[in-house]
Coordinates of C-alpha atoms in Angstrom, one line a residue:
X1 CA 9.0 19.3 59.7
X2 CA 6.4 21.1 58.2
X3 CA 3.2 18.8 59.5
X4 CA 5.2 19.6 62.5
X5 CA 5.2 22.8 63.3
X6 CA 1.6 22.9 61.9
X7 CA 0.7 20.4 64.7
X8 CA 2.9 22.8 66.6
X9 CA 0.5 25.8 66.1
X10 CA -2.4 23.9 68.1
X11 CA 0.2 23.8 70.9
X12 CA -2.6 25.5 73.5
X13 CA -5.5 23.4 72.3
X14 CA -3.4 20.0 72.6
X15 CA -2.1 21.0 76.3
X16 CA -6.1 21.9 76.9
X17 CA -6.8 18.7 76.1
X18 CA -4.0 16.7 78.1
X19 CA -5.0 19.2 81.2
X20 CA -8.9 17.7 80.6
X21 CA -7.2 14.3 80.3
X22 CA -4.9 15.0 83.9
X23 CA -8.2 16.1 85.6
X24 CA -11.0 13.1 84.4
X25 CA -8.1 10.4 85.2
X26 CA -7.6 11.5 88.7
X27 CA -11.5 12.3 89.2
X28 CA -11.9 8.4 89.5
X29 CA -12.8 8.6 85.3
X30 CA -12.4 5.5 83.0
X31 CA -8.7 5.3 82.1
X32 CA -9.3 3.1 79.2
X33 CA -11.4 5.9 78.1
X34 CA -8.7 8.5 78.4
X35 CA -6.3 6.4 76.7
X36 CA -8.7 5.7 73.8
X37 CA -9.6 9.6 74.0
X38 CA -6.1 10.5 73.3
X39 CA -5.2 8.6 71.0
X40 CA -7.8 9.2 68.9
X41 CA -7.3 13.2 69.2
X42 CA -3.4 12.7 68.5
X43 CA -4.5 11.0 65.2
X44 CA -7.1 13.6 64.2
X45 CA -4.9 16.9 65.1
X46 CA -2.3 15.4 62.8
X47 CA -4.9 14.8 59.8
X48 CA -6.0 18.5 60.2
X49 CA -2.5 19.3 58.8
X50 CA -4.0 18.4 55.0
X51 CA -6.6 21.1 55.7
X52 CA -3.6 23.6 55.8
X53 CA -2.1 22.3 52.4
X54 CA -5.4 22.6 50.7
X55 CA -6.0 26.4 52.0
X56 CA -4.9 29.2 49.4
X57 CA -3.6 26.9 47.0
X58 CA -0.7 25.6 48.9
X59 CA -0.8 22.1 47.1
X60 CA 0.2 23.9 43.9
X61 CA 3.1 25.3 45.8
X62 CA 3.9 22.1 47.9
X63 CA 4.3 20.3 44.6
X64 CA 6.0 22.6 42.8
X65 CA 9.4 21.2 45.7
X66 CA 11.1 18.1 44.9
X67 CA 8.9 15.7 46.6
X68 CA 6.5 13.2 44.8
X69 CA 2.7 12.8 45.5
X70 CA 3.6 9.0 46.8
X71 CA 5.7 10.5 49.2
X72 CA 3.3 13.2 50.2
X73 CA 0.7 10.3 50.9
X74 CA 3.6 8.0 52.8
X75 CA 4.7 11.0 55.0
X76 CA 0.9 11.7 56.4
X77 CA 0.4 8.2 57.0
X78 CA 3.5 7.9 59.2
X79 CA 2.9 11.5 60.7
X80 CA -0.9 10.2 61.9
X81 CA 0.2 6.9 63.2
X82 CA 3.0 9.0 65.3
X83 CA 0.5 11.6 66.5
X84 CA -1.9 8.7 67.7
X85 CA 1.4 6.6 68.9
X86 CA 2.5 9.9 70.9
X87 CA -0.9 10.5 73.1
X88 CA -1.3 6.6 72.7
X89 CA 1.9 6.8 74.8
X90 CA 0.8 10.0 77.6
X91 CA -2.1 8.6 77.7
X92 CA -0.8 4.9 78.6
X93 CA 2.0 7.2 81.2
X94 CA -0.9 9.1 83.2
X95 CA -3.4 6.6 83.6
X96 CA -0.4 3.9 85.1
X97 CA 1.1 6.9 87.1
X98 CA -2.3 8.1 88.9
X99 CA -3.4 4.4 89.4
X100 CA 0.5 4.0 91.1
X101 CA -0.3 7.2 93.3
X102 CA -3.8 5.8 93.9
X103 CA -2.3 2.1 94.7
X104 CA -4.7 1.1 92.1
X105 CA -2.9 -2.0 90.5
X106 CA -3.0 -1.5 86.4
X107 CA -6.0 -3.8 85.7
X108 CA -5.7 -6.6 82.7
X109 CA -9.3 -4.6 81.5
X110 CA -7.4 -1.4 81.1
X111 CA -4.3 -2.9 79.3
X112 CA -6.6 -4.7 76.9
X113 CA -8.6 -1.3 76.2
X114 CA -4.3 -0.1 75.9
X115 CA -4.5 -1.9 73.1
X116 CA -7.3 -1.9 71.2
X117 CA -6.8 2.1 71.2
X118 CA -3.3 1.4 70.2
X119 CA -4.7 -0.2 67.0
X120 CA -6.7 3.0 66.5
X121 CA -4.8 5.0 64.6
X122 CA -4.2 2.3 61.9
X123 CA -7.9 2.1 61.3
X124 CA -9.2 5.4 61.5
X125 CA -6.0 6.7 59.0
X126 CA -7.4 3.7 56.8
X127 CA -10.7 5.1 56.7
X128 CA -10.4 8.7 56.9
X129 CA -7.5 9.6 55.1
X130 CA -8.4 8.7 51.6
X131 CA -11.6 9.9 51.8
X132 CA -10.0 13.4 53.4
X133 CA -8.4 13.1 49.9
X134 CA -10.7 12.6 47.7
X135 CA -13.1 15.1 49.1
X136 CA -11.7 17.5 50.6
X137 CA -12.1 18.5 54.4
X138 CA -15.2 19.9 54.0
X139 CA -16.9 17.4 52.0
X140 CA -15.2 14.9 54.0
X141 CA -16.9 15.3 56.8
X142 CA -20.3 14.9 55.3
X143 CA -19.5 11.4 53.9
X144 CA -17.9 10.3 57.0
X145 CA -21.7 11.0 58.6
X146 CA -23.4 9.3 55.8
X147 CA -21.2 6.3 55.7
X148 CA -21.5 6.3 59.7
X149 CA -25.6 6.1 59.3
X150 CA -25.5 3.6 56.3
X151 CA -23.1 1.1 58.4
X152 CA -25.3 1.7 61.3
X153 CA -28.2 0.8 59.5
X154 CA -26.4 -2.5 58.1
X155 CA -25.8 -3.3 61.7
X156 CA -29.4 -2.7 62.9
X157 CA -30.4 -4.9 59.7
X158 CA -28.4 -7.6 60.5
X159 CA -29.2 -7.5 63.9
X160 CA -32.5 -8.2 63.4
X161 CA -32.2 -10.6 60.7
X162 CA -29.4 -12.7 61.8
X163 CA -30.4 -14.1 64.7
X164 CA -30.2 -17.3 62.9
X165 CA -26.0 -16.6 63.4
X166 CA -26.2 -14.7 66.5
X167 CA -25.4 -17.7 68.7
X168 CA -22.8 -19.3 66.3
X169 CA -21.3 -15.5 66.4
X170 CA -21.1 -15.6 70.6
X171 CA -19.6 -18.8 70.6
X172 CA -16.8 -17.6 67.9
X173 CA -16.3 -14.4 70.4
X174 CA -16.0 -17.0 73.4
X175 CA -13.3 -18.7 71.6
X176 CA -11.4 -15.4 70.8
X177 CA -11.6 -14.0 74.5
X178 CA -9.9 -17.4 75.5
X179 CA -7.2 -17.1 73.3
X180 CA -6.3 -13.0 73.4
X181 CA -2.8 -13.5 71.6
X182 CA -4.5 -14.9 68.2
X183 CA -7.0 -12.3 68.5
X184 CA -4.0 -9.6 68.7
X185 CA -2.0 -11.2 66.1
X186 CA -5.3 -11.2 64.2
X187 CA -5.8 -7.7 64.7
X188 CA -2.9 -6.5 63.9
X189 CA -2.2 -8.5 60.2
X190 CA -5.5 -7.1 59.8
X191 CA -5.1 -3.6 60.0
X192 CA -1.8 -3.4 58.7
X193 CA -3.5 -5.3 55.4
X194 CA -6.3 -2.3 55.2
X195 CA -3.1 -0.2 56.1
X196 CA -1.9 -1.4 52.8
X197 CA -4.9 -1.0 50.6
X198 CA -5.7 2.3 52.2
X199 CA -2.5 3.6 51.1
X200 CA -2.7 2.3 47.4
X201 CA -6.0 4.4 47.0
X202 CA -4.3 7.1 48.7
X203 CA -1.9 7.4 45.8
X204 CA -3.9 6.7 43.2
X205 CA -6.1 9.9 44.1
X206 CA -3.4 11.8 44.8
X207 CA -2.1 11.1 41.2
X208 CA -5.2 11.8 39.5
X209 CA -5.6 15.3 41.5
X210 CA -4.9 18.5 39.4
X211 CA -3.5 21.7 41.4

């Protein structure tokens, strides 16, 4: 209820952002993008909520109520992956009901983008939110950028020297696009597995932190 009516606060910004959504989708924009877009704000509005425990002290004060820190980790999981599941869902909602005004039949390309942004939320909040944690919002941010540049630089790296694999890698990719159910099913063990190990380091920093 809290993260709620934290979320709650933004009210204006969020119905800014579905009125930017509305417009782009029916000025012939990408509704894969707008879906993906959405999704991916719903997940990060609901993450700004741990900026609001940290400020004045409010942790010390959160903890001192009968809840444990495992549970405190738990709930923002489940709060991000509803956010994101919510404008996963308007977002889904607008783009099929301007394509039906349009008579624009709902394109396999656009459910397949559906669903890789419907995975989103269980990546980023395996990425994000223990570092958010261990860092701090503020600090958080920084390494976010620096691990963004150092991965990028892995990938320009390997690019360049694995050419060697690069046709073994397309032929692998081939395979997958023929066969879009393993590569869903794939997905999806797959990020609820970093799920899992996201939310073990969760807890363990949330233990070790002092308020």
């Amino acid at each position: 209820m809290k993260d709620l009516r934290l979320t709650m606060m933004q009210k204006n910004t969020l119905l800014m952002v579905g009125i930017i959504a509305v417009i782009v989708v029916i000025g012939e924009g990408d509704p894969g993008f707008v879906i993906t877009y959405l999704t991916f704000i719903g997940v990060l509005y609901t993450m700004n909520t741990l900026s609001y425990d940290g400020a004045d002290n409010g942790n010390a004060f959160l903890f001192s109520l009968p809840i444990t820190r495992a549970g405190y980790v738990m709930e923002k999981y489940v709060f991000g992956l509803l956010g994101g599941s919510a404008m996963w869902l308007f977002g889904v909602a607008l783009a099929y009901t301007v394509n039906a005004l349009k008579n624009v039949p709902f394109s396999e390309e656009i459910m397949m983008n559906a669903f890789v942004a419907l995975l989103m939320p269980v990546f980023v909040l395996a990425f994000l939110l223990p570092i958010e944690l261990k860092f701090g919002a503020e600090k958080a941010r920084i390494m976010i950028v620096v691990i963004s540049c150092l991965l990028f630089v892995v990938g320009m790296l390997v690019a360049k020297t694995g050419k060697s694999i690069y046709p073994a890698l397309m032929a692998w990719f081939g395979k997958i696009e023929e066969r879009p159910e393993l590569a869903a099913g794939a997905s999806m063990a797959a990020g609820i597995a970093l799920l899992g190990v996201s939310c073990r380091i969760s807890i363990g920093i949330m233990n070790k932190k002092e308020f």
